[in-house]
PDB file of C-alpha atoms in Angstrom:
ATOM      1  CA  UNK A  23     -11.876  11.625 -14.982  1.00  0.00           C
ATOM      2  CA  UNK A  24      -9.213  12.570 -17.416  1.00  0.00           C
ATOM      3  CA  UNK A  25      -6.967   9.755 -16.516  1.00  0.00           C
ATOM      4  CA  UNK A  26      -7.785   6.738 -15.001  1.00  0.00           C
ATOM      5  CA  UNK A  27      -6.028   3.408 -13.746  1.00  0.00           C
ATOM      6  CA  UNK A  28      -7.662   0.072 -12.152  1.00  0.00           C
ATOM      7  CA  UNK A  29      -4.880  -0.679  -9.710  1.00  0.00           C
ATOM      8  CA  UNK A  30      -3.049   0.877  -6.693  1.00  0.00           C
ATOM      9  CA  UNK A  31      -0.108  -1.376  -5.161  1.00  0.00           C
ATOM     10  CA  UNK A  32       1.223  -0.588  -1.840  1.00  0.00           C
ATOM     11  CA  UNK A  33       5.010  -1.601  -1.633  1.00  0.00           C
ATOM     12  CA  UNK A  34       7.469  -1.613   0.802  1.00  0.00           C
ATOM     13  CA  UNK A  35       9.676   0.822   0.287  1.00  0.00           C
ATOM     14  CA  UNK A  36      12.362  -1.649   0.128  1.00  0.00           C
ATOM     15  CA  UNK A  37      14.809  -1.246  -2.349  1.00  0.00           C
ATOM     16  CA  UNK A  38      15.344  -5.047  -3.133  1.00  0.00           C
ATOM     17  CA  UNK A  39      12.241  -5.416  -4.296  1.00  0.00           C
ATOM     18  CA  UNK A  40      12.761  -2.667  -7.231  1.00  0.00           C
ATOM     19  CA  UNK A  41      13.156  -4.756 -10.094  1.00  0.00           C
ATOM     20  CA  UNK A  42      11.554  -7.641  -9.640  1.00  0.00           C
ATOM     21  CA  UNK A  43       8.439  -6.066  -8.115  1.00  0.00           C
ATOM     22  CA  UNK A  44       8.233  -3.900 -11.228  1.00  0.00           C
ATOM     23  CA  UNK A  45       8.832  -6.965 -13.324  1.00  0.00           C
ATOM     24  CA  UNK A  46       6.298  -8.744 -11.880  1.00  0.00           C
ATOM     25  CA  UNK A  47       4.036  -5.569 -12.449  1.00  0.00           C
ATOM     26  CA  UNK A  48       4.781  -5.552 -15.822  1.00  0.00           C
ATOM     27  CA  UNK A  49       4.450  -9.761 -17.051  1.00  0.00           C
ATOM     28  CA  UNK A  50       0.796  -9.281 -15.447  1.00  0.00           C
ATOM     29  CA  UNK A  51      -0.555  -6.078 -17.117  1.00  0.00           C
ATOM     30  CA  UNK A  52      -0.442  -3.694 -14.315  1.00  0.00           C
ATOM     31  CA  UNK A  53       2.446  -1.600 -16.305  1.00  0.00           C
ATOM     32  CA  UNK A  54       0.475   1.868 -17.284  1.00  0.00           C
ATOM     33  CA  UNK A  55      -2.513   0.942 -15.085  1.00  0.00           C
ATOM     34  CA  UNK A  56      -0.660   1.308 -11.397  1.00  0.00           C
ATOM     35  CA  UNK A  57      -0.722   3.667  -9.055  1.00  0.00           C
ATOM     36  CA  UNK A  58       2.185   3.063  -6.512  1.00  0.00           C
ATOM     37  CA  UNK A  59       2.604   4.055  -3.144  1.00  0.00           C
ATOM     38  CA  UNK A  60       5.688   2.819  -1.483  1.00  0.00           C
ATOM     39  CA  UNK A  61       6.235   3.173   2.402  1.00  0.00           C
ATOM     40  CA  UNK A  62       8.544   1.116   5.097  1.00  0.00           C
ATOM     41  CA  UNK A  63       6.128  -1.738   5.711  1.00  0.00           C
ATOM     42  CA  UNK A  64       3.064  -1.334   3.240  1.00  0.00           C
ATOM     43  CA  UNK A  65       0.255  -2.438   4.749  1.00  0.00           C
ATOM     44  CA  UNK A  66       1.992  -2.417   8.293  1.00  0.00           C
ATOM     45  CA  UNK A  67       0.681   1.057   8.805  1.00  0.00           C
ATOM     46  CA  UNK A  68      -2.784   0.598   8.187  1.00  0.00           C
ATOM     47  CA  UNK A  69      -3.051  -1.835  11.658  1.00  0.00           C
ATOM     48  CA  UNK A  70      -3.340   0.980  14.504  1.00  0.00           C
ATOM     49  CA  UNK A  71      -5.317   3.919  14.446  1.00  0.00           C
ATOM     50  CA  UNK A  72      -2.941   7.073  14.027  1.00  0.00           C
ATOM     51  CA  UNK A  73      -1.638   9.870  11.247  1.00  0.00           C
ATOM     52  CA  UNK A  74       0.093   6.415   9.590  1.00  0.00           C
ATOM     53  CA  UNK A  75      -3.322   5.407   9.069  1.00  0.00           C
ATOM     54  CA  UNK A  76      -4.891   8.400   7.649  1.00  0.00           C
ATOM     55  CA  UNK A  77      -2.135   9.330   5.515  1.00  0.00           C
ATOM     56  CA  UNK A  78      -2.968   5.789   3.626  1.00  0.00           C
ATOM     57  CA  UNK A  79      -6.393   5.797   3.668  1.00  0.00           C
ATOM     58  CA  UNK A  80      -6.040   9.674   2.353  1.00  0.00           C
ATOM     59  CA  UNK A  81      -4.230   8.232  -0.449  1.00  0.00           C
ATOM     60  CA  UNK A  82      -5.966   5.356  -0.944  1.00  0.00           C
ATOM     61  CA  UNK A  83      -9.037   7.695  -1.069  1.00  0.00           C
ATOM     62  CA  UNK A  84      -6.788  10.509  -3.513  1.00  0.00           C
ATOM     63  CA  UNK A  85      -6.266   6.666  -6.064  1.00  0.00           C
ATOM     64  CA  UNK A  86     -10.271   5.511  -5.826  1.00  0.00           C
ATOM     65  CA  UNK A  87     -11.727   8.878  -6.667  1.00  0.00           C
ATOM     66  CA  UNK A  88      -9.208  10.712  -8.799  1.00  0.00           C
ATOM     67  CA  UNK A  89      -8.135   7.486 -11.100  1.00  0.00           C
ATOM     68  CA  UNK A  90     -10.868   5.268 -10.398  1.00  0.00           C
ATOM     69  CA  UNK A  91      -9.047   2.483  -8.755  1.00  0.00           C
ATOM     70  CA  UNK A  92     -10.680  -0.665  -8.228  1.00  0.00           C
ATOM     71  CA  UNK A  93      -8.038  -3.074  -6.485  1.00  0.00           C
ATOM     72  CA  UNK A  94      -5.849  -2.273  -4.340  1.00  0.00           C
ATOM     73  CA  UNK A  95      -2.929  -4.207  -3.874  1.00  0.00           C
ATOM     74  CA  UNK A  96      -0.531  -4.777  -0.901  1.00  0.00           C
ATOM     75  CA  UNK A  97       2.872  -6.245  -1.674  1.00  0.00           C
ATOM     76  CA  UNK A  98       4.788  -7.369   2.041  1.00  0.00           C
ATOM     77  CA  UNK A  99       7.938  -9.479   1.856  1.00  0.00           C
ATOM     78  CA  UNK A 100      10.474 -11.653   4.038  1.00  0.00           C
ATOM     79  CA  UNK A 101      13.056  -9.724   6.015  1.00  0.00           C
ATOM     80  CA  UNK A 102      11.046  -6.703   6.311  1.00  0.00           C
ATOM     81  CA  UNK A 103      13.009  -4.390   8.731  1.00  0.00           C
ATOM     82  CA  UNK A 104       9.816  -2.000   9.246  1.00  0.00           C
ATOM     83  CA  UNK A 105       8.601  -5.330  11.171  1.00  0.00           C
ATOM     84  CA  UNK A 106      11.950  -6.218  12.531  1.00  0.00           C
ATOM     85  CA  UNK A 107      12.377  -2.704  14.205  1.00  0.00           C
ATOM     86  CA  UNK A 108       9.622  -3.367  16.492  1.00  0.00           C
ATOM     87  CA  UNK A 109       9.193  -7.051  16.517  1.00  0.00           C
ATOM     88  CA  UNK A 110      12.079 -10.360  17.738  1.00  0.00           C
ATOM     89  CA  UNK A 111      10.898 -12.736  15.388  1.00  0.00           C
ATOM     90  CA  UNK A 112      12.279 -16.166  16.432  1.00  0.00           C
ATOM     91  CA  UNK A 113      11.517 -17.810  12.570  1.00  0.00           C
ATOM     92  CA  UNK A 114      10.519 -16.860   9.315  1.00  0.00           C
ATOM     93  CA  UNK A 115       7.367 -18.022   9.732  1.00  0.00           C
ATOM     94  CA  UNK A 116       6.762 -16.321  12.800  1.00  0.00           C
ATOM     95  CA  UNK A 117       7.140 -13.041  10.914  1.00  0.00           C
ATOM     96  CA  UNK A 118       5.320 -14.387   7.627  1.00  0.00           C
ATOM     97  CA  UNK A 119       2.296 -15.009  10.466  1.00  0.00           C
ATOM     98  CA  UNK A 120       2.361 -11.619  11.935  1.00  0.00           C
ATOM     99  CA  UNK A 121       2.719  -9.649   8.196  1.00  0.00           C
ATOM    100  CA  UNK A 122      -0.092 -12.090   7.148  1.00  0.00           C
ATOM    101  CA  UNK A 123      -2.089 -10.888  10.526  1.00  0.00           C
ATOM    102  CA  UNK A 124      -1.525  -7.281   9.628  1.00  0.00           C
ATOM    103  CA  UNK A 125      -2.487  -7.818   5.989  1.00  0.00           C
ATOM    104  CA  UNK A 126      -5.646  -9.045   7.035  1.00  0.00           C
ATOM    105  CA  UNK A 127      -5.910  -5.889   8.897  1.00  0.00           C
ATOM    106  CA  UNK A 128      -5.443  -3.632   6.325  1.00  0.00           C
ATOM    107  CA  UNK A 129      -7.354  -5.339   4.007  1.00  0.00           C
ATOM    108  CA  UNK A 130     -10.466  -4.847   6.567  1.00  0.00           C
ATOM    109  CA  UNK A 131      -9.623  -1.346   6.792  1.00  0.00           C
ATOM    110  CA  UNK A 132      -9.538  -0.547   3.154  1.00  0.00           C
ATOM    111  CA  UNK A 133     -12.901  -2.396   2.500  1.00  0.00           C
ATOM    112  CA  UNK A 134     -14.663  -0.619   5.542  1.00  0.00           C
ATOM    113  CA  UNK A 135     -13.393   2.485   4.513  1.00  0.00           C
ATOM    114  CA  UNK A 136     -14.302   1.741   0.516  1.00  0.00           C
ATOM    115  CA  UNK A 137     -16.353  -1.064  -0.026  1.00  0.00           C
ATOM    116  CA  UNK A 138     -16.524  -1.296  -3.889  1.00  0.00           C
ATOM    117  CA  UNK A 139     -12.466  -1.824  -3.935  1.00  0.00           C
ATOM    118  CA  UNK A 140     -10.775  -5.048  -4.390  1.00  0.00           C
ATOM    119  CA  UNK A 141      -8.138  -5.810  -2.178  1.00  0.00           C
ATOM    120  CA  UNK A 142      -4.921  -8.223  -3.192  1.00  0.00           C
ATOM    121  CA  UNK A 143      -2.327  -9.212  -0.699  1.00  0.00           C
ATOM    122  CA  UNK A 144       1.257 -10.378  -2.463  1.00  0.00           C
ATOM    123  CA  UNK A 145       4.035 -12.337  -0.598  1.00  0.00           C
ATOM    124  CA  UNK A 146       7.647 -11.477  -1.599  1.00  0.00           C
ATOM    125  CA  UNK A 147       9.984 -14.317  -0.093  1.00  0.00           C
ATOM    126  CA  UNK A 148      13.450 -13.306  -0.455  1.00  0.00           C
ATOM    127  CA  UNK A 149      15.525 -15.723  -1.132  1.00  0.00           C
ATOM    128  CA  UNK A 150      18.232 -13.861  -0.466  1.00  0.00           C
ATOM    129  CA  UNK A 151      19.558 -10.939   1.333  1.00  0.00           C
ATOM    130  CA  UNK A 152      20.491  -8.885  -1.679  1.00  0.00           C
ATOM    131  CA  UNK A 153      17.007  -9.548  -2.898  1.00  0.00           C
ATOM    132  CA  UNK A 154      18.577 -10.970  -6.401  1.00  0.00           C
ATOM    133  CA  UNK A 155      15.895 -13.837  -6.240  1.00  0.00           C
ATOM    134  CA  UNK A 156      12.615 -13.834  -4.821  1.00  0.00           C
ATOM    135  CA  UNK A 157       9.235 -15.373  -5.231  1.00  0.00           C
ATOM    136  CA  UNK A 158       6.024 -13.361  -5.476  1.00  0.00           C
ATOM    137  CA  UNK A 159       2.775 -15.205  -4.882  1.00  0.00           C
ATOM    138  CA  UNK A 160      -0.984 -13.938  -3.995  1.00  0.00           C
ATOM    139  CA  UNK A 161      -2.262 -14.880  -0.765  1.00  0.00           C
ATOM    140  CA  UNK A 162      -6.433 -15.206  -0.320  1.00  0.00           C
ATOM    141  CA  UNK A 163      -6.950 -12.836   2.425  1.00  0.00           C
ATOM    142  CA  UNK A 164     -10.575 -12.471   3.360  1.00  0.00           C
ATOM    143  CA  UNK A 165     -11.681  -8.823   3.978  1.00  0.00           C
TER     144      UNK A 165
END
């Protein structure tokens, strides 16, 4: 390989997440050594079988044996109207639960489909609607 990274984060595609996200990319390293693919729910489309599906494992695939990519990263966040087009969530928590579900989902999915990979699920709370402040943590989600 003529150019290789270690790390392949799946976004939302949202567009409050922009600057933070990428901040947060760069305090922990991942600046220069990140792939990025950014679609309207991240992992959300990994949960059913269907083109959605493919089309991320394709790329997934194009990441792991084009730039050697070892983790791959999911980054899901509060607010998320991918999940609020198709879901009447009655808390926050409620639709923290379900993204957390799906997560887990995708993280399976991944690690059937490439075993060697790492996979790294990040929470984005908004804590607000612009998206001026949020918090991003790393959930341990068991694939």
């Amino acid at each position: 390989m003529v150019h290789c990274c270690d790390n392949l984060l799946i976004r939302c595609m949202d567009f409050r997440l922009e600057g933070k996200l990428h901040a947060w990319l760069e305090n922990n390293g991942y600046v220069g050594n990140c792939d990025i693919i950014s679609v309207a729910g991240a992992a959300k489309g990994l949960v059913n079988l269907g083109p959605d599906r493919d089309y991320l494992l394709r790329h997934i695939g194009v990441a792991v044996n084009l730039h050697g990519v070892k983790r791959v990263m999911f980054a899901q966040h509060s607010t998320c109207g991918a999940y609020a087009q198709e879901n009447n969530f009655g808390s926050v928590a409620e639709e923290k639960s379900k993204q957390i579900e799906d997560m887990k989902t995708a993280a399976a999915a991944v690690k059937e489909r490439f075993p060697e990979v790492e996979v790294q699920v990040l929470w984005v709370e908004l804590k607000d609607d612009a998206g001026r402040e949020l918090e991003i943590s790393s959930l341990p989600i068991a694939a």
